[in-house]
PDB file of C-alpha atoms in Angstrom:
ATOM      1  CA  MET B   1     195.697 -87.456  47.647  1.00 49.00           C
ATOM      2  CA  LYS B   2     193.566 -87.793  51.466  1.00 55.00           C
ATOM      3  CA  ARG B   3     194.223 -91.637  51.566  1.00 58.00           C
ATOM      4  CA  PRO B   4     198.244 -91.596  52.115  1.00 55.00           C
ATOM      5  CA  PHE B   5     197.798 -89.244  55.273  1.00 54.00           C
ATOM      6  CA  PHE B   6     194.981 -91.445  56.375  1.00 49.00           C
ATOM      7  CA  ILE B   7     197.150 -94.572  56.682  1.00 54.00           C
ATOM      8  CA  LEU B   8     199.980 -92.420  57.707  1.00 49.00           C
ATOM      9  CA  ALA B   9     197.796 -91.361  60.704  1.00 50.00           C
ATOM     10  CA  LEU B  10     196.452 -94.724  61.352  1.00 46.00           C
ATOM     11  CA  GLY B  11     200.331 -96.204  61.138  1.00 50.00           C
ATOM     12  CA  LEU B  12     201.334 -93.288  64.004  1.00 49.00           C
ATOM     13  CA  LEU B  13     198.512 -94.037  66.149  1.00 50.00           C
ATOM     14  CA  ALA B  14     199.327 -97.712  66.155  1.00 48.00           C
ATOM     15  CA  THR B  15     202.686 -97.685  66.837  1.00 52.00           C
ATOM     16  CA  ALA B  16     202.156 -94.723  69.560  1.00 49.00           C
ATOM     17  CA  PRO B  17     202.614 -95.711  72.834  1.00 52.00           C
ATOM     18  CA  HIS B  18     199.788 -96.578  75.325  1.00 47.00           C
ATOM     19  CA  PRO B  19     199.212 -95.862  78.772  1.00 51.00           C
ATOM     20  CA  ALA B  20     199.459 -98.871  81.139  1.00 50.00           C
ATOM     21  CA  SER B  21     196.732-100.869  82.212  1.00 48.00           C
ATOM     22  CA  ALA B  22     195.946-102.326  85.806  1.00 50.00           C
ATOM     23  CA  THR B  23     197.424-105.592  84.128  1.00 46.00           C
ATOM     24  CA  ASP B  24     200.772-103.857  83.536  1.00 51.00           C
ATOM     25  CA  GLN B  25     202.234-103.229  85.763  1.00 52.00           C
ATOM     26  CA  LEU B  26     206.463-102.884  86.702  1.00 53.00           C
ATOM     27  CA  PRO B  27     207.921-106.870  87.564  1.00 56.00           C
ATOM     28  CA  ASN B  28     208.786-105.262  91.349  1.00 68.00           C
ATOM     29  CA  GLN B  29     206.173-102.896  92.087  1.00 83.00           C
ATOM     30  CA  GLY B  30     205.790-103.800  95.731  1.00 83.00           C
ATOM     31  CA  SER B  31     208.942-102.231  96.249  1.00 85.00           C
ATOM     32  CA  VAL B  32     208.625 -99.255  94.023  1.00 89.00           C
ATOM     33  CA  LEU B  33     205.269 -98.328  96.334  1.00 90.00           C
ATOM     34  CA  ALA B  34     207.048 -99.146  99.439  1.00 90.00           C
ATOM     35  CA  ALA B  35     209.791 -96.681  98.960  1.00 90.00           C
ATOM     36  CA  PRO B  36     207.660 -94.079 101.165  1.00 91.00           C
ATOM     37  CA  CYS B  37     207.704 -96.820 104.185  1.00 92.00           C
ATOM     38  CA  ALA B  38     211.083 -96.546 104.421  1.00 90.00           C
ATOM     39  CA  SER B  39     211.395 -93.290 105.928  1.00 90.00           C
ATOM     40  CA  CYS B  40     209.285 -94.711 109.022  1.00 91.00           C
ATOM     41  CA  HIS B  41     209.472 -98.840 109.106  1.00 93.00           C
ATOM     42  CA  GLY B  42     213.200 -99.014 107.345  1.00 90.00           C
ATOM     43  CA  SER B  43     213.860-100.394 103.436  1.00 85.00           C
ATOM     44  CA  ASP B  44     213.238-103.542 104.711  1.00 89.00           C
ATOM     45  CA  GLY B  45     210.384-102.847 107.018  1.00 92.00           C
ATOM     46  CA  SER B  46     212.443-104.125 109.855  1.00 92.00           C
ATOM     47  CA  GLY B  47     211.020-100.968 111.601  1.00 90.00           C
ATOM     48  CA  ALA B  48     213.442 -99.109 114.438  1.00 82.00           C
ATOM     49  CA  GLY B  49     212.116 -98.196 118.068  1.00 85.00           C
ATOM     50  CA  ALA B  50     208.775 -97.433 118.747  1.00 88.00           C
ATOM     51  CA  ILE B  51     207.971 -98.029 114.682  1.00 90.00           C
ATOM     52  CA  PRO B  52     206.708-101.238 114.661  1.00 91.00           C
ATOM     53  CA  ALA B  53     208.003-103.815 112.286  1.00 94.00           C
ATOM     54  CA  LEU B  54     206.565-105.211 108.985  1.00 94.00           C
ATOM     55  CA  LYS B  55     208.821-107.502 107.717  1.00 93.00           C
ATOM     56  CA  GLY B  56     208.236-111.087 108.718  1.00 91.00           C
ATOM     57  CA  ARG B  57     204.374-110.410 109.222  1.00 95.00           C
ATOM     58  CA  PRO B  58     201.939-112.510 107.733  1.00 97.00           C
ATOM     59  CA  ALA B  59     200.276-110.670 104.733  1.00 96.00           C
ATOM     60  CA  SER B  60     196.914-111.213 105.340  1.00 97.00           C
ATOM     61  CA  VAL B  61     197.162-109.189 108.397  1.00 97.00           C
ATOM     62  CA  LEU B  62     199.852-106.176 106.859  1.00 97.00           C
ATOM     63  CA  LEU B  63     196.789-106.296 104.230  1.00 97.00           C
ATOM     64  CA  ASP B  64     193.689-105.989 106.514  1.00 98.00           C
ATOM     65  CA  GLN B  65     195.423-103.393 108.936  1.00 97.00           C
ATOM     66  CA  LEU B  66     196.224-101.289 105.840  1.00 97.00           C
ATOM     67  CA  LYS B  67     192.636-101.587 104.362  1.00 98.00           C
ATOM     68  CA  ALA B  68     191.665-100.514 108.060  1.00 98.00           C
ATOM     69  CA  PHE B  69     193.999 -97.643 108.590  1.00 97.00           C
ATOM     70  CA  ARG B  70     192.543 -96.268 104.934  1.00 97.00           C
ATOM     71  CA  SER B  71     188.744 -96.796 106.363  1.00 97.00           C
ATOM     72  CA  GLY B  72     189.174 -94.765 109.504  1.00 97.00           C
ATOM     73  CA  ALA B  73     188.392 -98.288 111.645  1.00 98.00           C
ATOM     74  CA  LEU B  74     192.181 -98.316 112.640  1.00 96.00           C
ATOM     75  CA  PRO B  75     192.959 -95.120 114.288  1.00 95.00           C
ATOM     76  CA  SER B  76     196.448 -93.673 113.397  1.00 94.00           C
ATOM     77  CA  THR B  77     198.585 -90.519 113.132  1.00 92.00           C
ATOM     78  CA  VAL B  78     199.767 -90.932 109.679  1.00 93.00           C
ATOM     79  CA  MET B  79     198.725 -94.391 108.390  1.00 95.00           C
ATOM     80  CA  GLY B  80     195.396 -93.409 107.401  1.00 95.00           C
ATOM     81  CA  ARG B  81     196.241 -90.591 105.481  1.00 95.00           C
ATOM     82  CA  LEU B  82     199.185 -92.082 104.021  1.00 93.00           C
ATOM     83  CA  ALA B  83     196.705 -95.446 103.007  1.00 95.00           C
ATOM     84  CA  LYS B  84     194.133 -93.522 101.585  1.00 95.00           C
ATOM     85  CA  GLY B  85     196.352 -92.833  98.328  1.00 93.00           C
ATOM     86  CA  TYR B  86     196.492 -96.217  97.555  1.00 94.00           C
ATOM     87  CA  SER B  87     194.172 -98.726  95.688  1.00 95.00           C
ATOM     88  CA  ASP B  88     192.912-102.024  97.108  1.00 96.00           C
ATOM     89  CA  ASP B  89     195.676-103.703  94.406  1.00 95.00           C
ATOM     90  CA  GLN B  90     198.500-101.734  95.435  1.00 95.00           C
ATOM     91  CA  LEU B  91     197.915-102.327  99.235  1.00 96.00           C
ATOM     92  CA  SER B  92     197.794-106.203  98.473  1.00 95.00           C
ATOM     93  CA  GLN B  93     201.434-105.473  96.533  1.00 94.00           C
ATOM     94  CA  LEU B  94     203.164-103.868  99.575  1.00 94.00           C
ATOM     95  CA  ALA B  95     201.109-106.393 101.985  1.00 95.00           C
ATOM     96  CA  ALA B  96     202.912-109.285 100.042  1.00 93.00           C
ATOM     97  CA  HIS B  97     205.754-106.460  99.461  1.00 92.00           C
ATOM     98  CA  PHE B  98     206.485-106.417 103.450  1.00 93.00           C
ATOM     99  CA  GLY B  99     204.984-109.789 104.450  1.00 92.00           C
ATOM    100  CA  ASP B 100     205.317-114.165 104.891  1.00 87.00           C
ATOM    101  CA  LYS B 101     203.416-114.916 101.768  1.00 66.00           C
TER     102      LYS B 101
END
């Protein structure tokens, strides 16, 4: 009597959705992560006025700057606080999204 329930439970566990792992990423996650950036830097990273453009800059330079903002090595008013919310992988995706490859 207990065996059919056990088999049913295993079947349900096998088909249950699993949380996304670090390797399961959206195809264009850079654009999703970049949504908050658009309010200051523009949706395509072109910048406006005193806000620097991100579009077209080398991705490696953008990544270095994002990491420097996050660590506090590069002073900022807003960017340091924002960058702290991203992992290294997410910062790489942001740099690749806006920068030249």
